[in-house]
Amino acid sequence: MSTDPYAWIDDALETIHRADWYRSVHAIEGRPGATVVLDGREVINFASNDYLGLAGDERLIAAAVATTQKFGTGSTGSRLLSGHRELHRELEIAIASWKQTADAIVFSSGYLANLGAIAAVVGKRDFILSDQYNHSSLKNGAILSGAAILEYPHCDLVALKTLLIQQRPKYRRCLIITDSVFSMDGDLCPLPALLDLADEFSCMLLIDEAHSTGVMGKTGAGCGEYFGCTGRPLIQIGTLSKALGSLGGYIAGSADLIDFLRNRAPSWIYTTALSPADTAAALAAINIVRQEPQRLTKLWNNVDFLKKSIWENLPNLKLLPSQSPIICLQLPNAKQALITSSHLKTSGIFAPAIRPPTVPTSRIRLSVMATHEAQHLQSLLTALIPIENLS
Ligand SMILES: *Cc1c(COP(=O)(O)O)cnc(C)c1O
């Protein structure tokens, strides 16, 4: 037995390459914004989650710098030991006030918030119903919890109800988990109907507002606000890392839920608290979003303009159904998606190819920003003309 125990890695990489699934990183230079410098060249940015253009905002930068001067770079420990600062609590209160929930808790990332929440609220005697298109963090949170997991077809309420009728009596607790804006598709979960089903079958409902926070609803509070479901019993997870331009995650919900999570969520208890700089930047972002509704208006004007222009002028492009700033162009396979993405890059447009295993079918994913100007959207539409016949 003298075979190299690591030799399989080379074979695995070879397989990834053959399927056109190989991925690598590309460096962005300078501050993020509607345009960025990518591989030494300025491109219009349709690849970022910075929907409101806050990640490069002077006020967030100033808040992060001032707080770093005052509190240092690291928080030095977990929240329950040496890591807690008054600033963390201020941020949690600001989130709860914005979402109109009794309380909130911040995590070091949205991914950790999902792992922690799911693993804390269900266990071996329970089951989870999970939308087929859910984000990786929801899926892995479900596995970590040890509960039985059943996937239901994407947004299929009939299938979900059938599963509830069959399975609900066999388990102690039930948790339904779903993205509220689906991250790689751009469509929404049917929240009011999910809340009704949860109520009917005595289930908890957890929604992942990563792409809704700062984006959906009149004040950007998310899909709860968008659907008029504010105040209904719900576990709302979100991120500080997308429209809020910082880094971190949160859970908003009842006072009891948050109190319980402070005692039982392992990915909160056993990890270092959010850095002072990230905390201050997120807090500054929430204040800006609430005080400057014009950012949200601009974002949605851009989204509406782009969708309408594609439908009218490029009718052969296959768009996935979307009710958010995430717009996906369907392509027949991974290779076409890569070719299209590189063609767009040549035309000065940064828009990633999203391929299996992230999604079942290959696509180009465009994220619209509030800070895109008319000429940016026009350049995109021009660059899409030769792609019309590929999709
Ligand atoms: C990005 C994302 C997360 C993870 O959030 P981070 O703060 O980046 O860790 C979780 N869920 C969904 C749906 C996401 O898109």
Coordinates of C-alpha atoms and ligand atoms in Angstrom, one line a residue:
M1 CA 0.0 0.0 0.0
S2 CA 2.1 2.9 -1.2
T3 CA -0.5 4.8 -3.2
D4 CA -0.7 8.5 -2.7
P5 CA -3.8 9.1 -0.5
Y6 CA -4.1 12.6 -2.0
A7 CA -4.0 11.5 -5.7
W8 CA -7.8 11.5 -6.0
I9 CA -7.8 15.4 -5.7
D10 CA -6.1 15.7 -9.1
D11 CA -8.6 13.3 -10.6
A12 CA -11.5 15.2 -9.1
L13 CA -10.2 18.5 -10.4
E14 CA -9.8 16.9 -13.9
T15 CA -13.5 15.9 -13.8
I16 CA -14.5 19.4 -12.8
H17 CA -12.6 20.8 -15.7
R18 CA -14.1 18.4 -18.2
A19 CA -17.6 19.4 -17.2
D20 CA -16.8 23.1 -17.6
W21 CA -17.6 23.5 -13.9
Y22 CA -14.2 24.7 -12.9
R23 CA -14.1 28.0 -11.0
S24 CA -11.4 30.4 -10.0
V25 CA -11.2 33.9 -8.4
H26 CA -10.8 37.2 -10.2
A27 CA -9.5 40.3 -8.3
I28 CA -11.5 43.5 -8.2
E29 CA -9.2 46.6 -7.8
G30 CA -10.2 49.6 -5.8
R31 CA -13.6 50.4 -4.2
P32 CA -16.7 48.5 -5.3
G33 CA -19.4 50.4 -7.2
A34 CA -21.5 50.4 -10.4
T35 CA -18.3 50.1 -12.3
V36 CA -15.2 48.2 -11.1
V37 CA -11.7 47.5 -12.3
L38 CA -11.5 43.7 -13.1
D39 CA -8.3 42.2 -14.4
G40 CA -6.9 45.7 -15.0
R41 CA -9.9 46.9 -17.0
E42 CA -13.0 49.0 -16.1
V43 CA -16.2 47.1 -16.5
I44 CA -19.8 47.8 -15.6
N45 CA -20.6 45.7 -12.5
F46 CA -23.7 43.4 -12.7
A47 CA -22.1 40.8 -10.5
S48 CA -22.3 42.3 -7.0
N49 CA -24.8 42.0 -4.2
D50 CA -24.2 45.6 -3.2
Y51 CA -27.7 46.5 -4.4
L52 CA -27.8 50.0 -2.9
G53 CA -24.1 50.9 -3.7
L54 CA -23.3 51.2 0.0
A55 CA -20.2 49.1 0.2
G56 CA -18.1 52.0 -1.1
D57 CA -20.1 54.7 0.6
E58 CA -18.0 57.4 2.4
R59 CA -20.3 57.3 5.5
L60 CA -19.9 53.5 6.0
I61 CA -16.1 53.9 5.5
A62 CA -16.0 56.7 8.0
A63 CA -18.0 54.8 10.6
A64 CA -15.7 51.7 10.1
V65 CA -12.5 53.8 10.4
A66 CA -13.7 55.8 13.5
T67 CA -14.9 52.7 15.3
T68 CA -11.6 50.9 14.5
Q69 CA -9.7 53.8 16.0
K70 CA -11.7 53.6 19.1
F71 CA -12.2 49.8 19.6
G72 CA -9.4 48.2 17.6
T73 CA -9.6 45.7 14.7
G74 CA -10.7 42.5 16.4
S75 CA -13.5 41.9 18.9
T76 CA -11.1 39.4 20.7
G77 CA -13.6 36.7 21.7
S78 CA -17.1 35.4 21.4
R79 CA -20.0 37.5 22.5
L80 CA -20.6 35.6 25.7
L81 CA -16.9 36.0 26.7
S82 CA -14.8 39.1 25.8
G83 CA -16.3 39.9 22.4
H84 CA -19.5 41.8 23.2
R85 CA -19.6 45.6 22.7
E86 CA -22.4 48.0 23.2
L87 CA -22.3 48.6 19.4
H88 CA -23.4 45.0 18.8
R89 CA -26.5 45.6 20.9
E90 CA -27.2 48.9 19.1
L91 CA -27.1 47.1 15.8
E92 CA -29.4 44.4 17.0
I93 CA -31.9 47.0 18.3
A94 CA -31.7 48.8 14.9
I95 CA -32.4 45.6 13.0
A96 CA -35.4 44.7 15.3
S97 CA -36.8 48.2 14.9
W98 CA -36.5 48.1 11.1
K99 CA -38.0 44.6 10.8
Q100 CA -40.6 45.4 13.5
T101 CA -39.7 42.3 15.5
A102 CA -39.3 42.1 19.3
D103 CA -35.6 41.4 19.1
A104 CA -32.7 40.4 16.8
I105 CA -29.2 38.9 17.1
V106 CA -26.2 39.4 14.9
F107 CA -23.9 36.7 13.7
S108 CA -20.5 36.8 12.0
S109 CA -22.0 35.9 8.7
G110 CA -25.4 35.1 7.2
Y111 CA -24.2 31.6 6.5
L112 CA -23.4 31.1 10.3
A113 CA -26.8 32.6 11.2
N114 CA -28.6 30.0 9.1
L115 CA -26.5 27.1 10.5
G116 CA -27.0 28.3 14.0
A117 CA -30.7 29.0 13.8
I118 CA -31.7 25.7 12.1
A119 CA -29.4 23.5 14.3
A120 CA -30.8 25.2 17.4
V121 CA -34.6 25.0 16.8
V122 CA -34.9 21.4 15.5
G123 CA -33.2 18.1 16.2
K124 CA -33.5 14.3 15.8
R125 CA -37.2 14.0 16.6
D126 CA -38.1 16.8 14.2
F127 CA -38.4 17.3 10.4
I128 CA -37.5 20.1 8.0
L129 CA -39.3 20.9 4.8
S130 CA -36.9 22.6 2.4
D131 CA -37.4 24.3 -0.9
Q132 CA -35.4 22.5 -3.6
Y133 CA -33.7 25.8 -4.7
N134 CA -32.6 26.8 -1.2
H135 CA -29.2 28.4 -0.5
S136 CA -26.4 26.1 0.6
S137 CA -26.4 27.6 4.1
L138 CA -30.0 26.5 4.6
K139 CA -29.3 23.0 3.2
N140 CA -26.2 22.6 5.4
G141 CA -28.0 24.0 8.5
A142 CA -30.7 21.3 7.9
I143 CA -28.0 18.6 7.8
L144 CA -26.3 19.9 10.9
S145 CA -29.5 19.9 12.9
G146 CA -29.9 16.1 12.6
A147 CA -33.6 16.5 11.8
A148 CA -35.2 14.5 8.9
I149 CA -35.1 16.5 5.7
L150 CA -37.6 16.5 2.9
E151 CA -37.2 18.7 -0.1
Y152 CA -40.3 20.0 -1.8
P153 CA -40.3 21.1 -5.5
H154 CA -39.5 24.8 -5.9
C155 CA -42.3 27.0 -4.5
D156 CA -44.9 24.1 -5.0
L157 CA -47.5 24.7 -2.3
V158 CA -49.6 21.7 -3.3
A159 CA -46.6 19.4 -2.9
L160 CA -45.7 21.0 0.3
K161 CA -49.2 20.5 1.7
T162 CA -49.2 16.9 0.7
L163 CA -45.9 16.3 2.5
L164 CA -47.3 18.0 5.6
I165 CA -50.4 15.9 5.6
Q166 CA -48.3 12.7 5.2
Q167 CA -45.4 13.5 7.5
R168 CA -46.4 16.1 10.1
P169 CA -48.0 13.5 12.5
K170 CA -44.8 11.5 12.7
Y171 CA -42.6 14.2 14.2
R172 CA -42.4 16.5 17.2
R173 CA -41.5 19.8 15.6
C174 CA -41.6 20.9 12.0
L175 CA -39.6 23.7 10.4
I176 CA -40.2 25.0 6.9
I177 CA -37.1 26.7 5.4
T178 CA -36.9 28.9 2.3
D179 CA -35.1 31.7 0.6
S180 CA -37.5 34.7 0.4
V181 CA -35.8 36.0 -2.7
F182 CA -34.1 33.0 -4.4
S183 CA -30.5 33.9 -4.7
M184 CA -29.7 32.3 -8.1
D185 CA -33.2 32.8 -9.7
G186 CA -34.6 36.1 -8.5
D187 CA -38.1 34.9 -7.8
L188 CA -39.9 35.0 -4.4
C189 CA -41.3 32.4 -2.0
P190 CA -45.1 32.6 -1.6
L191 CA -44.8 33.9 1.9
P192 CA -48.5 34.6 2.8
A193 CA -49.5 31.0 1.8
L194 CA -46.4 29.5 3.5
L195 CA -47.4 31.3 6.8
D196 CA -51.0 30.0 6.4
L197 CA -49.7 26.4 5.9
A198 CA -47.3 26.8 8.9
D199 CA -50.2 27.9 11.0
E200 CA -52.5 25.1 9.8
F201 CA -49.9 22.4 10.5
S202 CA -48.3 23.9 13.5
C203 CA -44.9 24.4 11.9
M204 CA -42.2 27.0 12.4
L205 CA -41.3 29.0 9.2
L206 CA -37.8 30.3 8.6
I207 CA -37.1 32.7 5.7
D208 CA -33.7 33.7 4.4
E209 CA -33.8 37.4 3.5
A210 CA -30.2 37.6 2.3
H211 CA -31.3 39.2 -1.0
S212 CA -34.4 40.9 0.4
T213 CA -32.8 42.9 3.2
G214 CA -32.5 46.5 2.0
V215 CA -34.2 45.6 -1.3
M216 CA -37.8 44.3 -0.8
G217 CA -40.6 46.2 0.9
K218 CA -41.4 49.9 1.2
T219 CA -38.6 50.6 3.7
G220 CA -36.3 47.8 2.5
A221 CA -37.1 45.7 5.6
G222 CA -37.6 42.6 3.4
C223 CA -40.2 40.2 2.0
G224 CA -42.2 40.2 5.3
E225 CA -42.8 43.9 4.7
Y226 CA -43.3 43.4 0.9
F227 CA -46.0 40.8 1.4
G228 CA -47.7 42.7 4.3
C229 CA -46.8 39.9 6.7
T230 CA -45.0 42.0 9.3
G231 CA -45.7 40.8 12.8
R232 CA -46.7 37.3 11.9
P233 CA -44.7 34.5 13.6
L234 CA -41.6 34.0 11.6
I235 CA -37.9 33.4 11.9
Q236 CA -36.2 35.9 9.7
I237 CA -32.6 35.4 8.8
G238 CA -30.7 38.0 6.8
T239 CA -27.2 39.3 6.0
L240 CA -25.3 42.5 6.6
S241 CA -23.1 41.6 3.7
K242 CA -25.2 42.3 0.6
A243 CA -27.4 45.5 0.4
L244 CA -26.0 46.7 3.7
G245 CA -22.5 46.7 2.3
S246 CA -20.8 45.3 5.4
L247 CA -20.2 41.7 6.7
G248 CA -22.3 39.6 9.1
G249 CA -25.7 38.1 9.5
Y250 CA -28.8 38.4 11.7
I251 CA -31.8 36.6 13.0
A252 CA -34.9 38.7 13.8
G253 CA -37.9 37.3 15.6
S254 CA -39.6 37.0 19.0
A255 CA -37.8 37.9 22.2
D256 CA -38.0 34.2 23.4
L257 CA -36.5 33.0 20.1
I258 CA -33.6 35.4 20.3
D259 CA -33.0 34.7 24.0
F260 CA -33.0 30.9 23.2
L261 CA -30.5 31.4 20.3
R262 CA -28.1 33.3 22.6
N263 CA -28.1 30.1 24.7
R264 CA -28.3 27.4 22.0
A265 CA -26.9 28.5 18.6
P266 CA -23.4 27.0 18.4
S267 CA -22.3 29.2 15.5
W268 CA -23.0 32.3 17.6
I269 CA -21.7 31.0 21.0
Y270 CA -18.5 29.4 19.7
T271 CA -17.3 32.0 17.2
T272 CA -15.6 35.4 17.5
A273 CA -18.0 38.4 17.6
L274 CA -18.5 40.6 14.6
S275 CA -15.6 43.1 14.3
P276 CA -16.2 46.7 15.5
A277 CA -15.7 48.0 11.9
D278 CA -18.2 45.6 10.4
T279 CA -20.7 46.3 13.1
A280 CA -20.4 50.1 12.8
A281 CA -20.6 49.9 8.9
A282 CA -23.8 47.8 9.1
L283 CA -25.4 50.2 11.6
A284 CA -24.5 53.2 9.4
A285 CA -26.0 51.3 6.4
I286 CA -29.3 50.7 8.1
N287 CA -29.6 54.3 9.1
I288 CA -28.9 55.4 5.5
V289 CA -31.4 52.9 4.0
R290 CA -34.1 54.1 6.4
Q291 CA -33.3 57.8 5.9
E292 CA -32.8 57.8 2.1
P293 CA -35.7 55.9 0.5
Q294 CA -34.6 57.4 -2.9
R295 CA -31.9 54.7 -3.1
L296 CA -34.6 52.0 -3.1
T297 CA -36.7 54.0 -5.6
K298 CA -33.7 54.3 -7.9
L299 CA -32.9 50.5 -7.6
W300 CA -36.5 49.6 -8.6
N301 CA -36.6 52.1 -11.4
N302 CA -33.5 50.5 -12.8
V303 CA -34.9 47.0 -12.4
D304 CA -38.2 47.9 -14.1
F305 CA -36.4 49.7 -17.0
L306 CA -34.0 46.8 -17.6
K307 CA -36.7 44.1 -17.6
K308 CA -39.0 46.1 -19.8
S309 CA -36.3 46.9 -22.3
I310 CA -35.3 43.3 -22.5
W311 CA -38.8 42.1 -23.0
E312 CA -39.5 44.8 -25.7
N313 CA -36.1 44.8 -27.5
L314 CA -34.6 41.4 -27.0
P315 CA -37.7 39.1 -27.0
N316 CA -35.7 36.0 -27.7
L317 CA -33.6 36.2 -24.5
K318 CA -35.0 33.6 -22.1
L319 CA -35.3 35.3 -18.7
L320 CA -36.1 33.3 -15.6
P321 CA -39.1 34.6 -13.7
S322 CA -37.9 37.3 -11.4
Q323 CA -39.6 39.7 -9.0
S324 CA -36.3 41.1 -7.6
P325 CA -33.1 42.9 -8.9
I326 CA -31.7 39.5 -9.8
I327 CA -32.2 38.8 -13.5
C328 CA -31.1 35.5 -15.0
L329 CA -30.6 34.7 -18.7
Q330 CA -31.1 31.0 -19.3
L331 CA -28.4 29.3 -21.4
P332 CA -28.4 25.7 -22.8
N333 CA -25.3 24.5 -21.0
A334 CA -22.3 25.4 -18.9
K335 CA -20.0 26.0 -21.9
Q336 CA -22.5 28.5 -23.5
A337 CA -22.8 30.3 -20.2
L338 CA -19.0 30.6 -19.9
I339 CA -18.7 31.9 -23.5
T340 CA -21.5 34.4 -23.0
S341 CA -20.0 35.7 -19.7
S342 CA -16.6 36.1 -21.5
H343 CA -18.3 37.8 -24.5
L344 CA -20.0 40.2 -22.0
K345 CA -16.7 40.9 -20.3
T346 CA -15.1 41.8 -23.7
S347 CA -18.0 44.3 -24.1
G348 CA -17.2 45.8 -20.7
I349 CA -20.0 44.0 -18.8
F350 CA -19.2 42.0 -15.6
A351 CA -21.9 39.3 -15.2
P352 CA -21.0 35.8 -14.0
A353 CA -21.9 32.5 -15.5
I354 CA -23.7 30.4 -12.8
R355 CA -23.4 26.7 -13.5
P356 CA -24.1 23.4 -11.9
P357 CA -23.7 22.3 -9.1
T358 CA -24.8 25.7 -7.8
V359 CA -27.9 25.6 -10.0
P360 CA -29.5 22.8 -12.0
T361 CA -29.3 24.8 -15.3
S362 CA -26.7 27.2 -16.5
R363 CA -27.4 30.9 -16.7
I364 CA -25.9 34.4 -16.7
R365 CA -26.9 36.2 -13.5
L366 CA -27.3 40.0 -13.5
S367 CA -27.7 42.0 -10.3
V368 CA -29.1 45.5 -10.7
M369 CA -27.8 48.3 -8.5
A370 CA -29.3 51.6 -7.4
T371 CA -26.1 53.3 -8.5
H372 CA -26.3 52.0 -12.1
E373 CA -26.7 55.0 -14.4
A374 CA -28.9 55.0 -17.6
Q375 CA -25.7 54.7 -19.7
H376 CA -24.7 51.5 -17.8
L377 CA -28.0 49.9 -18.4
Q378 CA -27.9 50.9 -22.1
S379 CA -24.4 49.4 -22.5
L380 CA -25.7 46.2 -21.1
L381 CA -28.7 46.1 -23.5
T382 CA -26.3 46.7 -26.4
A383 CA -24.0 43.9 -25.3
L384 CA -26.9 41.5 -25.0
I385 CA -27.9 41.9 -28.7
P386 CA -25.5 39.3 -30.1
I387 CA -26.5 36.9 -27.2
E388 CA -30.1 36.9 -28.2
N389 CA -29.7 34.0 -30.6
L390 CA -27.6 31.8 -28.2
S391 CA -30.2 31.4 -25.4
Ligands
LIG1 C1 -25.3 35.2 0.6 C2 -26.3 34.4 1.1 C3 -26.2 33.9 2.4 C4 -24.9 34.0 3.2 O1 -24.8 35.3 3.7 P1 -23.3 35.8 4.1 O2 -23.5 36.9 5.0 O3 -22.6 36.1 2.8 O4 -22.6 34.6 4.8 C5 -27.2 33.1 3.0 N1 -28.3 32.9 2.2 C6 -28.5 33.4 1.0 C7 -29.7 33.1 0.3 C8 -27.5 34.1 0.4 O5 -27.6 34.5 -0.8

